[in-house]
Coordinates of C-alpha atoms in Angstrom, one line a residue:
X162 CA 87.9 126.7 61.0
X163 CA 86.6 123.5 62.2
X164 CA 90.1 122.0 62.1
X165 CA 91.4 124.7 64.2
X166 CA 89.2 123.7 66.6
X167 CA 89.8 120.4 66.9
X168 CA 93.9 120.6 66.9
X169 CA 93.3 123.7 69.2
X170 CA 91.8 121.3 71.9
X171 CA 93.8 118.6 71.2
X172 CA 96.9 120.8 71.9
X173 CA 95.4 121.6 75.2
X174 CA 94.1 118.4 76.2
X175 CA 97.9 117.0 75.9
X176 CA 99.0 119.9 77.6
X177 CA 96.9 119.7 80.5
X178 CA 95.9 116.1 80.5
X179 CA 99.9 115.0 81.5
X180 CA 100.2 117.7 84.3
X181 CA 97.9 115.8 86.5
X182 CA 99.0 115.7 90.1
X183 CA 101.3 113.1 91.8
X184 CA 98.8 111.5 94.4
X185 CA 101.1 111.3 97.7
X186 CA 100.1 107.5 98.4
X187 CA 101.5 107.2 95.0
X188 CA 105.2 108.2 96.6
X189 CA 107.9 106.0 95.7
X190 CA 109.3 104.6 99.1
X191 CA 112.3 103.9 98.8
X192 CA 113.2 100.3 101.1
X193 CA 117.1 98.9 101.6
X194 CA 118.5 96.4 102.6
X195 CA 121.9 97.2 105.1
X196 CA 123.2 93.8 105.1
X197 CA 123.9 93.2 101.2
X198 CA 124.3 96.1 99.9
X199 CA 126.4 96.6 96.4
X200 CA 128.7 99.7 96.8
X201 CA 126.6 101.6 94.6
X202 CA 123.5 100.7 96.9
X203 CA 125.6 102.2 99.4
X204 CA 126.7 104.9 98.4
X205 CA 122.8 105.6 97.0
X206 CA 122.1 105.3 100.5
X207 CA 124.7 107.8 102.2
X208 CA 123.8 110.2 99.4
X209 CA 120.5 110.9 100.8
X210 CA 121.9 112.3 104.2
X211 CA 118.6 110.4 106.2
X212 CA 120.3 111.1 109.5
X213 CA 121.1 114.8 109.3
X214 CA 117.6 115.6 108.3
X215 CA 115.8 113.0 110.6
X216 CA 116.2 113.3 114.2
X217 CA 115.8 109.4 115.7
X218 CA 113.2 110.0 118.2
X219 CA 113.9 106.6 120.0
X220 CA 116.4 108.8 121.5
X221 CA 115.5 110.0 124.6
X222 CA 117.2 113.3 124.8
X223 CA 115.4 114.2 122.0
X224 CA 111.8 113.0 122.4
X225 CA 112.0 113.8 126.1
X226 CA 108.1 114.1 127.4
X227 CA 106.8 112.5 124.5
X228 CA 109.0 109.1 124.8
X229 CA 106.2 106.6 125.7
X230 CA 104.3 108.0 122.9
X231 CA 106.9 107.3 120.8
X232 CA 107.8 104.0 122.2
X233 CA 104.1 102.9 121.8
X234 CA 104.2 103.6 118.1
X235 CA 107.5 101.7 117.4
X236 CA 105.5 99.0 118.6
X237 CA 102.6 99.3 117.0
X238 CA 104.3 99.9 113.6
X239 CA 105.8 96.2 113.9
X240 CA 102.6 94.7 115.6
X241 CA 100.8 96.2 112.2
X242 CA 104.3 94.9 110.3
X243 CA 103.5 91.1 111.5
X244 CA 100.2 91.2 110.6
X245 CA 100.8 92.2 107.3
X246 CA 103.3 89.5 106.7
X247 CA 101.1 87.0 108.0
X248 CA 98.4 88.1 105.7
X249 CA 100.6 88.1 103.0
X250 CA 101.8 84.3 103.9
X251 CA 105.3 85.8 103.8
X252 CA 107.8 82.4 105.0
X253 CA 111.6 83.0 106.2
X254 CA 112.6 80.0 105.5
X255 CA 114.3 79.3 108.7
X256 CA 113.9 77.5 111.7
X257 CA 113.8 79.7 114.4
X258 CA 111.2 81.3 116.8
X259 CA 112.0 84.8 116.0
X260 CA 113.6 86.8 113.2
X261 CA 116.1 89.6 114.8
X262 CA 116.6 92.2 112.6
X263 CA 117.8 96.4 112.5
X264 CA 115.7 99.2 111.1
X265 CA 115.8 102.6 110.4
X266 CA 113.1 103.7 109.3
X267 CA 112.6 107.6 108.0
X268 CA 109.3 109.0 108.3
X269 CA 107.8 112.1 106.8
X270 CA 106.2 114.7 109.0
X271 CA 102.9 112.9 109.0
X272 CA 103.9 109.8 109.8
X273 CA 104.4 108.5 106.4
X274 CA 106.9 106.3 106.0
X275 CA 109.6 107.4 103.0
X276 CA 112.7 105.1 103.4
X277 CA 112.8 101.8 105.3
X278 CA 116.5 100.4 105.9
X279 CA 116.7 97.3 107.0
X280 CA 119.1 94.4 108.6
X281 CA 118.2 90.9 108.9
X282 CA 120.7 89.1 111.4
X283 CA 119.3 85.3 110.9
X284 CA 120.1 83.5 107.6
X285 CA 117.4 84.5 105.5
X286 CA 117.8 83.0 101.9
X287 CA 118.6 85.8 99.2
X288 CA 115.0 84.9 97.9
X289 CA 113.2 85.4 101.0
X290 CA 115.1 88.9 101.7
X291 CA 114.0 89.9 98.1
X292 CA 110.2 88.5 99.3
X293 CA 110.4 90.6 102.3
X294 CA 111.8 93.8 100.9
X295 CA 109.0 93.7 98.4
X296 CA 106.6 93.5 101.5
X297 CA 108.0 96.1 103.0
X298 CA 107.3 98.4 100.0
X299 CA 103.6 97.7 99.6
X300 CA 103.3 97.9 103.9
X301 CA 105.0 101.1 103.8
X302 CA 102.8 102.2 101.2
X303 CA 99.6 101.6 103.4
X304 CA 101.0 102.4 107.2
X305 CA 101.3 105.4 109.3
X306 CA 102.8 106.3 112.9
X307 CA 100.6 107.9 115.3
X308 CA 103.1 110.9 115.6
X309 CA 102.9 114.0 113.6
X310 CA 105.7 116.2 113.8
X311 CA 106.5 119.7 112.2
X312 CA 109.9 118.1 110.7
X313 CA 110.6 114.7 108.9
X314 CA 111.9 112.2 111.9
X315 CA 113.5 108.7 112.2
X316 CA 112.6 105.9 114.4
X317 CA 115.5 103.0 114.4
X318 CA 116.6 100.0 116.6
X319 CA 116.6 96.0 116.9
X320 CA 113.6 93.8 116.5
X321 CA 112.5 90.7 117.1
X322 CA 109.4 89.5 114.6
X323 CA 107.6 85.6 115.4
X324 CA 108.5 83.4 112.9
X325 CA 105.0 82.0 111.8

């Protein structure tokens, strides 16, 4: 009887003891990088269908009243993005004042960021890029956008980060 017992709850704590709950901040995000892509990174990437789900609400005609608000968190999103880098000691490796770079970045209704696409424009070293897309991951991990939505939504367009 005593055995029954014991496989009894050992059946039911493997059972219920590996259906624990996915914490959200747990959330794979899912980071790109535009410029060097492989054709099955691409195609990855198109598969998804980011832009018919997310409305870019850079885009004035769509964000409308709300525009400054939306402009103020684009920039506070790559304010936070620097500082992140810079505590992270993360180096281009180039000589220039400022990186220029694209993003696209697709945001869940809460702000949470889910895929971060990315272009660099400067010659950034294959290592470096790697470095950075790493970053990105854990920052994307930790940040938020002050807009809340009832939909998933995009914010994209050209940057320009210091080079420190």
């Amino acid at each position: 009887m005593r055995s029954k017992v014991i496989i009894v709850l050992f059946f039911m704590f493997l059972v219920f003891g590996c259906n624990t709950k996915k914490d959200k901040k747990d959330t794979e995000v899912l980071v790109f990088n535009l410029k060097d892509q492989t054709e099955k990174e691409k195609i990855n990437f198109l598969k998804l269908k980011l832009d018919e789900s997310h409305q870019n609400l850079l885009n004035p005609s769509i964000s409308k009243d709300s525009i400054g608000k939306v402009y103020k968190s684009w920039s506070e999103l790559h304010n936070n993005l620097y500082k992140f880098l810079v505590k992270n000691n993360f180096n281009w490796g180039v000589k220039k004042k400022n990186i220029k770079l694209f993003n696209k970045i697709y945001f869940n209704k809460d702000g949470g960021i889910k895929v971060y696409a990315f272009r660099i424009y400067d010659s950034v070293s294959e290592i470096n890029t790697q470095k950075y897309k790493k970053l990105i991951k854990e920052f994307a991990k930790e940040v938020k956008v002050s807009i809340k939505k009832s939909d998933d939504f995009a914010q994209c367009g050209k940057i320009s980060l210091p080079n420190f």
